[in-house]
PDB file of C-alpha atoms in Angstrom:
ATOM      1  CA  UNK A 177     -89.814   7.339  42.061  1.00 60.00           C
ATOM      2  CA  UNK A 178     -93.714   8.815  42.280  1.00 69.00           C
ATOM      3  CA  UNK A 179     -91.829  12.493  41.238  1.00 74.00           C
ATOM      4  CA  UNK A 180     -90.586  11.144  38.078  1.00 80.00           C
ATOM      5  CA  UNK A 181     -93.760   9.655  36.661  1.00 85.00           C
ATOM      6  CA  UNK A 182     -94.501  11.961  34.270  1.00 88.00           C
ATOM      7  CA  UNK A 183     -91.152  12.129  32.715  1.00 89.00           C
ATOM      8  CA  UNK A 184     -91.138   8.620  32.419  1.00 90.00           C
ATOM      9  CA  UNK A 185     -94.228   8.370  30.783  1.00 92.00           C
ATOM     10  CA  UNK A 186     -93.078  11.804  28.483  1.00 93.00           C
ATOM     11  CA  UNK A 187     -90.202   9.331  27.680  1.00 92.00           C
ATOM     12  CA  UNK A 188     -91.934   5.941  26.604  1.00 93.00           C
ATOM     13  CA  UNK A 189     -94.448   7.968  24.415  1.00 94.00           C
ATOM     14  CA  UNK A 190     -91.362   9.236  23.058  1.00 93.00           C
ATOM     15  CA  UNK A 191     -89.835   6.188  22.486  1.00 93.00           C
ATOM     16  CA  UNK A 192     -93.346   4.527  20.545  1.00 93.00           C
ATOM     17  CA  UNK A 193     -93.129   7.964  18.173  1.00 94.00           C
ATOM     18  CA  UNK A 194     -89.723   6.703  17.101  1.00 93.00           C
ATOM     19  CA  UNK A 195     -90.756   3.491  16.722  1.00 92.00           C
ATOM     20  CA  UNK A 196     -93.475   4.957  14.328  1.00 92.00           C
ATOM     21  CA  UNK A 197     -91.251   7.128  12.534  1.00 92.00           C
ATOM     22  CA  UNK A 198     -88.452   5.026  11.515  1.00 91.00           C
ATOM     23  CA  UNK A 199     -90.728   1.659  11.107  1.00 91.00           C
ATOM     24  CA  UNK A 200     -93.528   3.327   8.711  1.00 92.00           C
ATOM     25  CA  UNK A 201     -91.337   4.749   5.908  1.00 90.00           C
ATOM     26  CA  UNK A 202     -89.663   1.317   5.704  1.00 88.00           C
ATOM     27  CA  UNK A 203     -92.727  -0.234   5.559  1.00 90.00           C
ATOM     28  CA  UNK A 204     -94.146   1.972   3.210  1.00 90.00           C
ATOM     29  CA  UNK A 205     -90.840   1.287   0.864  1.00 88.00           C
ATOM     30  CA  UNK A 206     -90.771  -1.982   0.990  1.00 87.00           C
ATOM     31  CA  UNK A 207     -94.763  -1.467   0.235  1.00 88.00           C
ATOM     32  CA  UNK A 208     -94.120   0.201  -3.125  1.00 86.00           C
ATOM     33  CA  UNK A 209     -90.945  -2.051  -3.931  1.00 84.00           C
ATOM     34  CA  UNK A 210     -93.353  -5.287  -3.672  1.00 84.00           C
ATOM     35  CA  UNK A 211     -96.026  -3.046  -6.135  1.00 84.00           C
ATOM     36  CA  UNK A 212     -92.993  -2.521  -8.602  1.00 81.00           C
ATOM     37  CA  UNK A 213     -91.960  -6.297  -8.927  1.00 80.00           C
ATOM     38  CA  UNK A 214     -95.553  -7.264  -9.406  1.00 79.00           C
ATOM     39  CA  UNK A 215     -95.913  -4.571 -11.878  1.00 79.00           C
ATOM     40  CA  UNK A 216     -93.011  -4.669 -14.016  1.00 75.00           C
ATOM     41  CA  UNK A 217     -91.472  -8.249 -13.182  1.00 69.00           C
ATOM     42  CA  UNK A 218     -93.214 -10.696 -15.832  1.00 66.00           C
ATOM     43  CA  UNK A 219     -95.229 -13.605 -13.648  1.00 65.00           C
ATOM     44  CA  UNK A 220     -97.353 -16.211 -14.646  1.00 68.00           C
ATOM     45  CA  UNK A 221    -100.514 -14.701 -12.661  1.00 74.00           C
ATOM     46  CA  UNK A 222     -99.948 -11.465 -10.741  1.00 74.00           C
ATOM     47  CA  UNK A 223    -102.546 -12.974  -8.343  1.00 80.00           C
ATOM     48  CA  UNK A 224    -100.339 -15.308  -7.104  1.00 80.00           C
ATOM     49  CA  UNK A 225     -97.654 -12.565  -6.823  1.00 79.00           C
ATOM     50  CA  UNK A 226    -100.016 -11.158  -4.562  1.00 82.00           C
ATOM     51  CA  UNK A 227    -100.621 -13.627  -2.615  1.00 84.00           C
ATOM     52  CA  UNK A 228     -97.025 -14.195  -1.805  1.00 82.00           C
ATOM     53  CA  UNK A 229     -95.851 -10.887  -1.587  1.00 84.00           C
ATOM     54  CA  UNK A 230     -98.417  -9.510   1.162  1.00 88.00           C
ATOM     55  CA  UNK A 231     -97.118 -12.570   3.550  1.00 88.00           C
ATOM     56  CA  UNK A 232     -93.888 -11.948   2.916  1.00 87.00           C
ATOM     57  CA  UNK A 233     -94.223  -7.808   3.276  1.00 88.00           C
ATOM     58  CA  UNK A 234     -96.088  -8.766   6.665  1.00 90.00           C
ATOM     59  CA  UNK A 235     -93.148 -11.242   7.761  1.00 91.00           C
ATOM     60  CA  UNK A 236     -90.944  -8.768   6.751  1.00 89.00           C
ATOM     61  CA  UNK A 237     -92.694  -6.102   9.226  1.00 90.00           C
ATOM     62  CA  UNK A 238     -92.894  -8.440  11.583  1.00 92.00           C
ATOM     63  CA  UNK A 239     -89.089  -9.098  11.830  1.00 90.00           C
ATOM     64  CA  UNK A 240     -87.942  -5.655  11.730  1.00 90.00           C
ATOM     65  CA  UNK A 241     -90.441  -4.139  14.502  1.00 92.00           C
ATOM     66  CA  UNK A 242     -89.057  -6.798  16.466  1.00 92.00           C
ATOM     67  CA  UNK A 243     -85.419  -5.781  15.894  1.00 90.00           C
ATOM     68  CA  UNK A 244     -86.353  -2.272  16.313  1.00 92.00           C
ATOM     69  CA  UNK A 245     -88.309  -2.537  19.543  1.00 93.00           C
ATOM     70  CA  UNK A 246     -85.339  -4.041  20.975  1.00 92.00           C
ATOM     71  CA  UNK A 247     -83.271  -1.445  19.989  1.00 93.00           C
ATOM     72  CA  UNK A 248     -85.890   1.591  21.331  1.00 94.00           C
ATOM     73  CA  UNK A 249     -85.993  -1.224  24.244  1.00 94.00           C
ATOM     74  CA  UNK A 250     -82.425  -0.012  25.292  1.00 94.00           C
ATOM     75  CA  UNK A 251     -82.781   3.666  24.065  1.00 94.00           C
ATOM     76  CA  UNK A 252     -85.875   4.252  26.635  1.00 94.00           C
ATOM     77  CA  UNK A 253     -83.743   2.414  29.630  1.00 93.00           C
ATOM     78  CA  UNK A 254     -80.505   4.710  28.907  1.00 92.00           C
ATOM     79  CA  UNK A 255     -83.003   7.902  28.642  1.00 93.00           C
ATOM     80  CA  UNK A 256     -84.831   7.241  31.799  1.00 92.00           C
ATOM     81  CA  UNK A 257     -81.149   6.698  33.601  1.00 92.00           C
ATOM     82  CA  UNK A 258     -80.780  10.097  32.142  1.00 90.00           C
ATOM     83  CA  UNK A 259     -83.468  11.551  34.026  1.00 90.00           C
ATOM     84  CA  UNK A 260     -82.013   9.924  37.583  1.00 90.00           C
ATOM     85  CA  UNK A 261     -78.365  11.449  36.087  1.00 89.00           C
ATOM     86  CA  UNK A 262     -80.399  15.342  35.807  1.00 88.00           C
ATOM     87  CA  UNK A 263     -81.603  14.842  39.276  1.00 88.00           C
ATOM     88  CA  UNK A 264     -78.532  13.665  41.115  1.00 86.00           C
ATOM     89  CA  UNK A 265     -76.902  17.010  39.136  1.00 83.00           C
ATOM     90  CA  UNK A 266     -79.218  19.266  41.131  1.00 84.00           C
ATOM     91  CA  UNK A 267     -78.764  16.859  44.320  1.00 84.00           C
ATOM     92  CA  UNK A 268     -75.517  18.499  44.628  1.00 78.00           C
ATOM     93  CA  UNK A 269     -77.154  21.448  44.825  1.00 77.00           C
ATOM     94  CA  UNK A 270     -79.613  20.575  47.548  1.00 78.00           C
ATOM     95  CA  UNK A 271     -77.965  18.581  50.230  1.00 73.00           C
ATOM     96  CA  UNK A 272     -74.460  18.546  51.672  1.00 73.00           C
ATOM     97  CA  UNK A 273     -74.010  15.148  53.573  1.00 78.00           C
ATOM     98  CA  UNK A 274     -71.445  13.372  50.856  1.00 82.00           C
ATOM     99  CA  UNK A 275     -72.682  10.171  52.342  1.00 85.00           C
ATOM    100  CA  UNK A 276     -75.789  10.494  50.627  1.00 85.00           C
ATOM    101  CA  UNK A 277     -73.912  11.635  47.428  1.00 86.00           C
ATOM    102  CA  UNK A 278     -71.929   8.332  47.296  1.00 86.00           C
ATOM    103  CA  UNK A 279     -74.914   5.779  48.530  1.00 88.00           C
ATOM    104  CA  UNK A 280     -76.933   7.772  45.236  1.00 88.00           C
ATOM    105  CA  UNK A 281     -74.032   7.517  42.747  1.00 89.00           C
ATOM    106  CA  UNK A 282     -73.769   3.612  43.726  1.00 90.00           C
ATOM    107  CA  UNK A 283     -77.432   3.128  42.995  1.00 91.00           C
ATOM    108  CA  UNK A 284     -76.801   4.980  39.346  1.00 90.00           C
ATOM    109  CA  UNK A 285     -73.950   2.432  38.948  1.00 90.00           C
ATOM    110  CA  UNK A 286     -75.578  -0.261  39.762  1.00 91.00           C
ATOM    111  CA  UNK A 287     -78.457   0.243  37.012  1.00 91.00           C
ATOM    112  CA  UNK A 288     -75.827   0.977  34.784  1.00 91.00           C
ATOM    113  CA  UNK A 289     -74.484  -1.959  35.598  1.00 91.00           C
ATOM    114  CA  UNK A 290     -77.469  -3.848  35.387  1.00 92.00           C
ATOM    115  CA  UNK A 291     -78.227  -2.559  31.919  1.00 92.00           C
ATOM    116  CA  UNK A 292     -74.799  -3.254  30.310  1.00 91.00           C
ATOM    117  CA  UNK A 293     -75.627  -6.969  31.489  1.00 92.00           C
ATOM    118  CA  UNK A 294     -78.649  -7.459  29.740  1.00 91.00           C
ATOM    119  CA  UNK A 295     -77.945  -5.748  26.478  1.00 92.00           C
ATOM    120  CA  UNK A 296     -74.198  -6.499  26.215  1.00 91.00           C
ATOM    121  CA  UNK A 297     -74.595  -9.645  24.400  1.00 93.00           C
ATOM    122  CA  UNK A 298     -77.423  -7.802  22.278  1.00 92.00           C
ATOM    123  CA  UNK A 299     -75.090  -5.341  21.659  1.00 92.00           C
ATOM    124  CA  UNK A 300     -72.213  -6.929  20.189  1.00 92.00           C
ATOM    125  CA  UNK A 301     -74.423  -9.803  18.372  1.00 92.00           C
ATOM    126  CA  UNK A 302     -76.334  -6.538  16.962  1.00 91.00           C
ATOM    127  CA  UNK A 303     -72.956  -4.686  16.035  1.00 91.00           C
ATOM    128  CA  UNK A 304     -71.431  -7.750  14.705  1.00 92.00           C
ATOM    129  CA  UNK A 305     -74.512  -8.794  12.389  1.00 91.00           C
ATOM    130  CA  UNK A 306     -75.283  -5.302  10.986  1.00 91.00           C
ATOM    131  CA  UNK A 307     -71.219  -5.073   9.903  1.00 91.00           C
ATOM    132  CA  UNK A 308     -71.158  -8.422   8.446  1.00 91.00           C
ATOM    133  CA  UNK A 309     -74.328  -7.760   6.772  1.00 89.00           C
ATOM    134  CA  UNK A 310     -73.150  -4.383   4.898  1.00 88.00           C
ATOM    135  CA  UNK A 311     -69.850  -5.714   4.179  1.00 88.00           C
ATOM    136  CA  UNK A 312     -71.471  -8.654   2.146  1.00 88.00           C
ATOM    137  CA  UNK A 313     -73.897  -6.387   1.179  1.00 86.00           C
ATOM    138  CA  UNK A 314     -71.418  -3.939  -0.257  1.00 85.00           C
ATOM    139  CA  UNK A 315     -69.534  -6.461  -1.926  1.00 86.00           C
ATOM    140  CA  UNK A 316     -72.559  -8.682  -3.825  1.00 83.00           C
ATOM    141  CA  UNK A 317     -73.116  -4.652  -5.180  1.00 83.00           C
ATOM    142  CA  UNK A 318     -70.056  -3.961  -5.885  1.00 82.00           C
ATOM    143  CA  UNK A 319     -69.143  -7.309  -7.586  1.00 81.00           C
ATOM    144  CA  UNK A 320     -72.839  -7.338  -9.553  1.00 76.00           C
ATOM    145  CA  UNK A 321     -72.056  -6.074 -13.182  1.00 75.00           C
ATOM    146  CA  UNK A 322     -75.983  -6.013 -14.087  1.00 73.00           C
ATOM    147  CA  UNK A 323     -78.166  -3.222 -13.475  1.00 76.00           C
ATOM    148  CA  UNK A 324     -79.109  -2.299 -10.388  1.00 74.00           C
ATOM    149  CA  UNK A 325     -82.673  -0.970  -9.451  1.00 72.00           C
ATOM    150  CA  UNK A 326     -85.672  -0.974  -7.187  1.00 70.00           C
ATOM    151  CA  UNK A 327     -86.603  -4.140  -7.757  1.00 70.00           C
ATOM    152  CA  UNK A 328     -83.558  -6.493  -7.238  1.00 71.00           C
ATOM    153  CA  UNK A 329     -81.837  -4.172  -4.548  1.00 74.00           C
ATOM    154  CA  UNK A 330     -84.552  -2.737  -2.786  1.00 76.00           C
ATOM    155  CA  UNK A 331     -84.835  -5.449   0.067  1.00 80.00           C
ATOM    156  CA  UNK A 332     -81.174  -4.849   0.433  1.00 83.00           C
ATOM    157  CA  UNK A 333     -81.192  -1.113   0.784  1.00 84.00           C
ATOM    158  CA  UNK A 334     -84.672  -1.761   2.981  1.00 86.00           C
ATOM    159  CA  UNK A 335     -83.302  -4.094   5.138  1.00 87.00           C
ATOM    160  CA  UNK A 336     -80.021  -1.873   5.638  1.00 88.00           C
ATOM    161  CA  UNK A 337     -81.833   1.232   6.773  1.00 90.00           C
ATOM    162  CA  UNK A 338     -83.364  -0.942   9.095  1.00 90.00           C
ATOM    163  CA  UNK A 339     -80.197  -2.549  10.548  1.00 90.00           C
ATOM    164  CA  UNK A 340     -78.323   0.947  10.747  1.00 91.00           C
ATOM    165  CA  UNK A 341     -80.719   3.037  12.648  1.00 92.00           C
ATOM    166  CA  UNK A 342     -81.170  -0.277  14.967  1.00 92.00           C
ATOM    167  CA  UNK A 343     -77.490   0.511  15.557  1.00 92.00           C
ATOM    168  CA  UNK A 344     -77.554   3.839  15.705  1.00 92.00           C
ATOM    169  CA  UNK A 345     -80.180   4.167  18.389  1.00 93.00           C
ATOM    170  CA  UNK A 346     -78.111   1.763  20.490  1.00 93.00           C
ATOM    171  CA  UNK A 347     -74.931   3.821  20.489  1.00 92.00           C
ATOM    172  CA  UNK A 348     -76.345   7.186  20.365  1.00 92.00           C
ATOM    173  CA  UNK A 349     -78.012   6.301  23.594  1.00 92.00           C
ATOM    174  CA  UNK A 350     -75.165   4.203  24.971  1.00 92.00           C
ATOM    175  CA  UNK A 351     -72.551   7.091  24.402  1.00 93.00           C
ATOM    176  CA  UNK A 352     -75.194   9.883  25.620  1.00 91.00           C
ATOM    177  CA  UNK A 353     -75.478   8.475  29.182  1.00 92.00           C
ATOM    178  CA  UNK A 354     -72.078   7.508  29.161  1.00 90.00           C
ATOM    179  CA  UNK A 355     -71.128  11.179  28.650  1.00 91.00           C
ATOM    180  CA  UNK A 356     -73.782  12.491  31.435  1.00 89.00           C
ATOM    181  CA  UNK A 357     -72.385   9.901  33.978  1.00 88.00           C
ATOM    182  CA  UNK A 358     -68.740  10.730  33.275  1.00 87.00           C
ATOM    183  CA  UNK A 359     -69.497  14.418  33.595  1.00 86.00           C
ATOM    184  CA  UNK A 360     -71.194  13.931  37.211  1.00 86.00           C
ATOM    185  CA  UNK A 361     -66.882  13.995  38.253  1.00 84.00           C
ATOM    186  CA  UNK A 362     -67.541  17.870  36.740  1.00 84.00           C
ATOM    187  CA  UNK A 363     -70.311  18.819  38.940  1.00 82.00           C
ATOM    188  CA  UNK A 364     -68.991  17.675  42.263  1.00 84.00           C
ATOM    189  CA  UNK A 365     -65.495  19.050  41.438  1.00 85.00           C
ATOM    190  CA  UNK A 366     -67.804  22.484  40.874  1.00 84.00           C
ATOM    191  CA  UNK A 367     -69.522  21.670  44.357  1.00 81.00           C
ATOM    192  CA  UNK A 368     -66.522  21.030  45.865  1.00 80.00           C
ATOM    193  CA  UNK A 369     -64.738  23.836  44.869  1.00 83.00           C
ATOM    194  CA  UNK A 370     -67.412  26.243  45.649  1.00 81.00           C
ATOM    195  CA  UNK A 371     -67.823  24.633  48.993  1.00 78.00           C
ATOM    196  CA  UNK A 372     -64.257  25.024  49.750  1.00 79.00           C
ATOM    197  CA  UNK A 373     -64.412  28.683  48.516  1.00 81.00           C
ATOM    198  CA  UNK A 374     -67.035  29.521  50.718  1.00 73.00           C
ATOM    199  CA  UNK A 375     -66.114  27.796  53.475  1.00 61.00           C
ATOM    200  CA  UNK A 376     -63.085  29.574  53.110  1.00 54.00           C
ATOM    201  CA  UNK A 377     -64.895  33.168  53.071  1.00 52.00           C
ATOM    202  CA  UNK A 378     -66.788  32.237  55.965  1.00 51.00           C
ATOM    203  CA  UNK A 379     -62.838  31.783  58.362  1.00 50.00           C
ATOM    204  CA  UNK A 380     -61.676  35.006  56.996  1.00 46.00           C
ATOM    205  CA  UNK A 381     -64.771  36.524  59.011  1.00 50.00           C
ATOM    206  CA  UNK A 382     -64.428  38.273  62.492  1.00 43.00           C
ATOM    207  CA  UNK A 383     -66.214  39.217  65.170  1.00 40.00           C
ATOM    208  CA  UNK A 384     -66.533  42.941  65.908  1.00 40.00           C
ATOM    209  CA  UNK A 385     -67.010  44.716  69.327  1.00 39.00           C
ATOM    210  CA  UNK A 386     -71.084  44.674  68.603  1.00 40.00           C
ATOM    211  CA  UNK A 387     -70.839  40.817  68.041  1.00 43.00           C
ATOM    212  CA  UNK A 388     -71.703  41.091  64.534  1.00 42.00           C
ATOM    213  CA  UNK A 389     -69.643  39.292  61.678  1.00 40.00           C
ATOM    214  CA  UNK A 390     -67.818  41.415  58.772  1.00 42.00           C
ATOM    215  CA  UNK A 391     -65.363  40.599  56.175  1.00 42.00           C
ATOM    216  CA  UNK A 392     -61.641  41.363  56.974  1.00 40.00           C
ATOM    217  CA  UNK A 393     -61.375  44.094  54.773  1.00 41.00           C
ATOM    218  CA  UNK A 394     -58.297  45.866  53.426  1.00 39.00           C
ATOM    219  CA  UNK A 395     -58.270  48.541  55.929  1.00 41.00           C
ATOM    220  CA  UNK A 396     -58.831  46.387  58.937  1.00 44.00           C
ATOM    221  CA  UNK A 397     -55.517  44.663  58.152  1.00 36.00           C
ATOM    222  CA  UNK A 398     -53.841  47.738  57.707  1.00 35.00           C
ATOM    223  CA  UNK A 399     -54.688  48.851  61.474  1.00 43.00           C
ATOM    224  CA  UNK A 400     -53.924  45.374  62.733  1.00 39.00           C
ATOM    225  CA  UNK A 401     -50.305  45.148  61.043  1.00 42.00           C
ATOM    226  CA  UNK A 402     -49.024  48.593  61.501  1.00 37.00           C
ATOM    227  CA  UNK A 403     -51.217  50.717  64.299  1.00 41.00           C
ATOM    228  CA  UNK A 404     -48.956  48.619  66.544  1.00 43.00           C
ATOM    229  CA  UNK A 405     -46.090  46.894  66.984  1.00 43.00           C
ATOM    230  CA  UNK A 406     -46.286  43.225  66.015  1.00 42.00           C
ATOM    231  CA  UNK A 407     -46.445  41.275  69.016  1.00 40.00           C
ATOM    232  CA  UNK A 408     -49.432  43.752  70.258  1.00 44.00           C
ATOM    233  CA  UNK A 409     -51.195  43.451  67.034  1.00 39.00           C
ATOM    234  CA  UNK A 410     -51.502  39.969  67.276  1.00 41.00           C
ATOM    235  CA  UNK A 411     -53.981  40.255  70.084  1.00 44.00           C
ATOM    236  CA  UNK A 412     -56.413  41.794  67.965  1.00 41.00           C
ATOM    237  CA  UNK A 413     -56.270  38.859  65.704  1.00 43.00           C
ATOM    238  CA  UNK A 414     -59.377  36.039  66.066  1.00 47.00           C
ATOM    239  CA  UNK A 415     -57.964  33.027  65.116  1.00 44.00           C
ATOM    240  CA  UNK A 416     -60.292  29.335  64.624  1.00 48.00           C
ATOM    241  CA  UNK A 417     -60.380  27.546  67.436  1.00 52.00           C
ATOM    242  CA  UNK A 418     -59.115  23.907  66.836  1.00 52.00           C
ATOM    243  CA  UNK A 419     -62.857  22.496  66.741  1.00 54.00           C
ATOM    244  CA  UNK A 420     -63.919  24.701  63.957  1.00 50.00           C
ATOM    245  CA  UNK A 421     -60.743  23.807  62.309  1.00 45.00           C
ATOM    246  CA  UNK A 422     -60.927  20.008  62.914  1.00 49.00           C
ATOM    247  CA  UNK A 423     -64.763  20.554  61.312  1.00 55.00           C
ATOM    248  CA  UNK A 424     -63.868  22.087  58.436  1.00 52.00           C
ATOM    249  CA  UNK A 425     -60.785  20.158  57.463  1.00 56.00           C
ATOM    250  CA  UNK A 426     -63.420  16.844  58.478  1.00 75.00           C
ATOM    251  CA  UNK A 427     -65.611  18.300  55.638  1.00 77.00           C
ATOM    252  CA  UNK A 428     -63.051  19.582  53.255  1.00 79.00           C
ATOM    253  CA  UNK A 429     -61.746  15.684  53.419  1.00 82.00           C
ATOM    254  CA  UNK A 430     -64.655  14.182  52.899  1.00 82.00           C
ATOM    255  CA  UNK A 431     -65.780  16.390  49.631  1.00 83.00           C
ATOM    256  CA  UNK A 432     -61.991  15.671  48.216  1.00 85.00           C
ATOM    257  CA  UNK A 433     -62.664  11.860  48.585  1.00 85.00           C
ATOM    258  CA  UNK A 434     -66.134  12.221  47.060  1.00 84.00           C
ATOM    259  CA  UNK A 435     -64.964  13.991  44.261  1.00 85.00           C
ATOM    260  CA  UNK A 436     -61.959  11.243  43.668  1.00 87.00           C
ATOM    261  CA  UNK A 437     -64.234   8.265  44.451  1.00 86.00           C
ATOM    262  CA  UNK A 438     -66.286   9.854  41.007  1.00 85.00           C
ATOM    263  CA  UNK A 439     -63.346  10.451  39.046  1.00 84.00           C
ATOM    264  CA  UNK A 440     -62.159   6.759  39.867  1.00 85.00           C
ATOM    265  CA  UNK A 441     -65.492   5.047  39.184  1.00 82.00           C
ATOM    266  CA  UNK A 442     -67.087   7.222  36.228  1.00 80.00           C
ATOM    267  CA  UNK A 443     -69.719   4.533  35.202  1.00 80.00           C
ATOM    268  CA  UNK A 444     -71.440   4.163  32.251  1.00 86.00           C
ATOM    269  CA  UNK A 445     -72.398   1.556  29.271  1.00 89.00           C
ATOM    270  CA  UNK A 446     -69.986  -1.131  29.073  1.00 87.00           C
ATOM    271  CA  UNK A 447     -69.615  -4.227  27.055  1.00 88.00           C
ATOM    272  CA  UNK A 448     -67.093  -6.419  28.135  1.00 86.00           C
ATOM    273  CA  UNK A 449     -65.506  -3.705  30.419  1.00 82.00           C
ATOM    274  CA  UNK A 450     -65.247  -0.931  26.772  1.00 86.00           C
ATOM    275  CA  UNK A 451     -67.250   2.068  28.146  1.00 86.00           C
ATOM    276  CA  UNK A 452     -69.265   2.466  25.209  1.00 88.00           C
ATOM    277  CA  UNK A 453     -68.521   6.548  24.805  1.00 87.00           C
ATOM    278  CA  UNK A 454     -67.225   8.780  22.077  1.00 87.00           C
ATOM    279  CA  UNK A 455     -63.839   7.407  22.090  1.00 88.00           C
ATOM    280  CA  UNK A 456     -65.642   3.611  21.196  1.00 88.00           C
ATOM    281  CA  UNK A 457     -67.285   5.320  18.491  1.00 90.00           C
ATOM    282  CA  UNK A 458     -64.308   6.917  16.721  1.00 91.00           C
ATOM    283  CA  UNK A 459     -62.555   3.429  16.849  1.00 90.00           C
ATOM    284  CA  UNK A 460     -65.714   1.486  15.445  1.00 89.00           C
ATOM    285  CA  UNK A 461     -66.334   4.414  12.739  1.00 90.00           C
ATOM    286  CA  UNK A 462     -62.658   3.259  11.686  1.00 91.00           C
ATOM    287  CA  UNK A 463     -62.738  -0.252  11.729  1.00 90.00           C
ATOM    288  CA  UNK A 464     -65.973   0.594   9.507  1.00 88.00           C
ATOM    289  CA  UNK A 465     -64.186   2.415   7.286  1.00 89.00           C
ATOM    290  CA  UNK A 466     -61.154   0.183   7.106  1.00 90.00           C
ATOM    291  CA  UNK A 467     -63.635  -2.638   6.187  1.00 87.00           C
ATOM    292  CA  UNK A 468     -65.629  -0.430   3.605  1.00 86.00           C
ATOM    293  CA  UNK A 469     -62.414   0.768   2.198  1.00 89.00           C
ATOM    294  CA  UNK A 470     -60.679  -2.972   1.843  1.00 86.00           C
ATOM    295  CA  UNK A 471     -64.502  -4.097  -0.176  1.00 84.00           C
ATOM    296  CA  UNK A 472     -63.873  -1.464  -2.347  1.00 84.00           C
ATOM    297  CA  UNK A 473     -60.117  -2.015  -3.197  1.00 83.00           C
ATOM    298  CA  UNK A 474     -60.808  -5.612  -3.745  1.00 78.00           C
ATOM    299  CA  UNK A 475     -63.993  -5.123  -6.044  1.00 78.00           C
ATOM    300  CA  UNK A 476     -63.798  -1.359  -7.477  1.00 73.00           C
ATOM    301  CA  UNK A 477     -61.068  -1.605 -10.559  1.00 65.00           C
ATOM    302  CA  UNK A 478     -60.715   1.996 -12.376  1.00 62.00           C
ATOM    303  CA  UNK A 479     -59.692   1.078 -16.071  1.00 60.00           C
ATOM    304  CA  UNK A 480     -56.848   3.318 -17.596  1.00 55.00           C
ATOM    305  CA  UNK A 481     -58.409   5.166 -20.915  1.00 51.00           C
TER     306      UNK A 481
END
């Protein structure tokens, strides 16, 4: 854990610029929308319009930093379980003992695990407000036969930004480490295969009369299969004894059920057992427009000329 200390540090001071970033232009906006009422809205004493509207901008902050911090909250968890995903990408690269692939792949799991716990209630309340919200949202708008503006809509369009990128953040991290886990299966069936391959290279090998190793070559088979007759030539043949075979069939086995254990158990975000990936997101950007779609054929009537 000591090794990945400065990415995770890299990460969280990541994760408090993007908390900056989207939090200050909505504060500034709602800033100037507050300005604009007191300005052009008529009021009995623009003092008092002031004196309302800074607690209320204030509240308003308040509430949304909140909303977005738990958001970033579950954006820096699923980007410093990608950092453990990089790593246990270049493990297969390192070691060889599958045991210590599988114990390593069950401790990703079970953070993964532990994180789709904690948030998956967040989740779904979060998804579940934010679609409400726009869908009553888009309908007061599309109902409202009055001029629209900066004053009497800004909150809402404020207060939407807010909620979306709240959402986005949550899936786009959900659905990123979600890909990298299901794409471990990838890598090991890469390791495996190149294992195999090599392993593979390494029994086609022979022993000459110096006690060196070559590569059966196409030549050398030509002198074994016809500089004799057949029953002579197979003398001059080394075959594998039955240990090195047992040990490389033991290994071979082993690397097959690693690579089937991964694509049987690809981990990930889940809420309620849905794997949050790309798949999830198609069907919600759907539903979404199904909803968006059914507001506007209920509200939106086109008058014949």
């Amino acid at each position: 854990m000591v090794r990945f200390t400065d990415l995770y540090v890299k990460q969280i001071a990541a994760s408090m610029r993007l908390l900056i970033w989207w939090l200050l232009p909505c504060f500034i906006l709602k800033t100037v929308r507050e300005v604009i009422r007191i300005l052009y809205v008529q009021h009995d004493s623009r003092w008092i319009s002031v004196a309302i509207s800074v607690p209320l901008t204030l509240s308003w902050t308040y509430v949304s930093t909140i909303s977005l911090s738990a958001s970033i909250l579950f954006h820096l968890l699923c980007n410093l379980q990608f950092i453990h995903f990089d790593d246990y990408a270049k493990l297969l690269e390192r070691e060889s003992d599958v045991m210590v692939f599988i114990e390593e792949h069950i401790r990703l799991r079970y953070h993964l695990s532990k994180i789709s716990h904690r948030f998956r209630i967040f989740l779904l309340l979060q998804f579940l407000v934010v679609t409400v919200s726009q869908v009553v949202t888009l309908f007061q708008t599309t109902v409202y036969s009055g001029m629209i503006n900066l004053s009497n809509g800004g909150d809402f369009a404020i207060s939407a930004i807010v909620q979306v990128v709240g959402i986005i953040l949550c899936l786009h991290a959900a659905t990123r480490i979600s890909h990298r886990a299901q794409g471990i299966a990838s890598f090991a069936c890469r390791w495996h295969a190149l294992a195999t391959c090599t392993s593979t290279d390494a029994c086609l090998r022979h022993s000459n009369s110096l006690g060196s190793m070559e590569p059966l070559s196409q030549s050398n088979l030509l002198d074994i299969t016809f500089s004799e007759s057949d029953l002579d030539s197979m003398d001059y043949i080394t075959m594998p004894t039955t240990t090195q075979l047992a040990s490389y069939m033991s290994s071979y086995h082993r690397r097959q059920a690693f690579v089937m254990y991964l694509q049987a158990n690809p981990g990930g975000i889940t809420i309620f057992g849905w794997t949050v990936d790309r798949g999830l997101i198609n069907t919600i950007f759907f539903l979404e427009l199904t909803l968006v779609t059914f507001v506007l054929g209920q509200t939106v009537v086109f008058n014949s000329a």
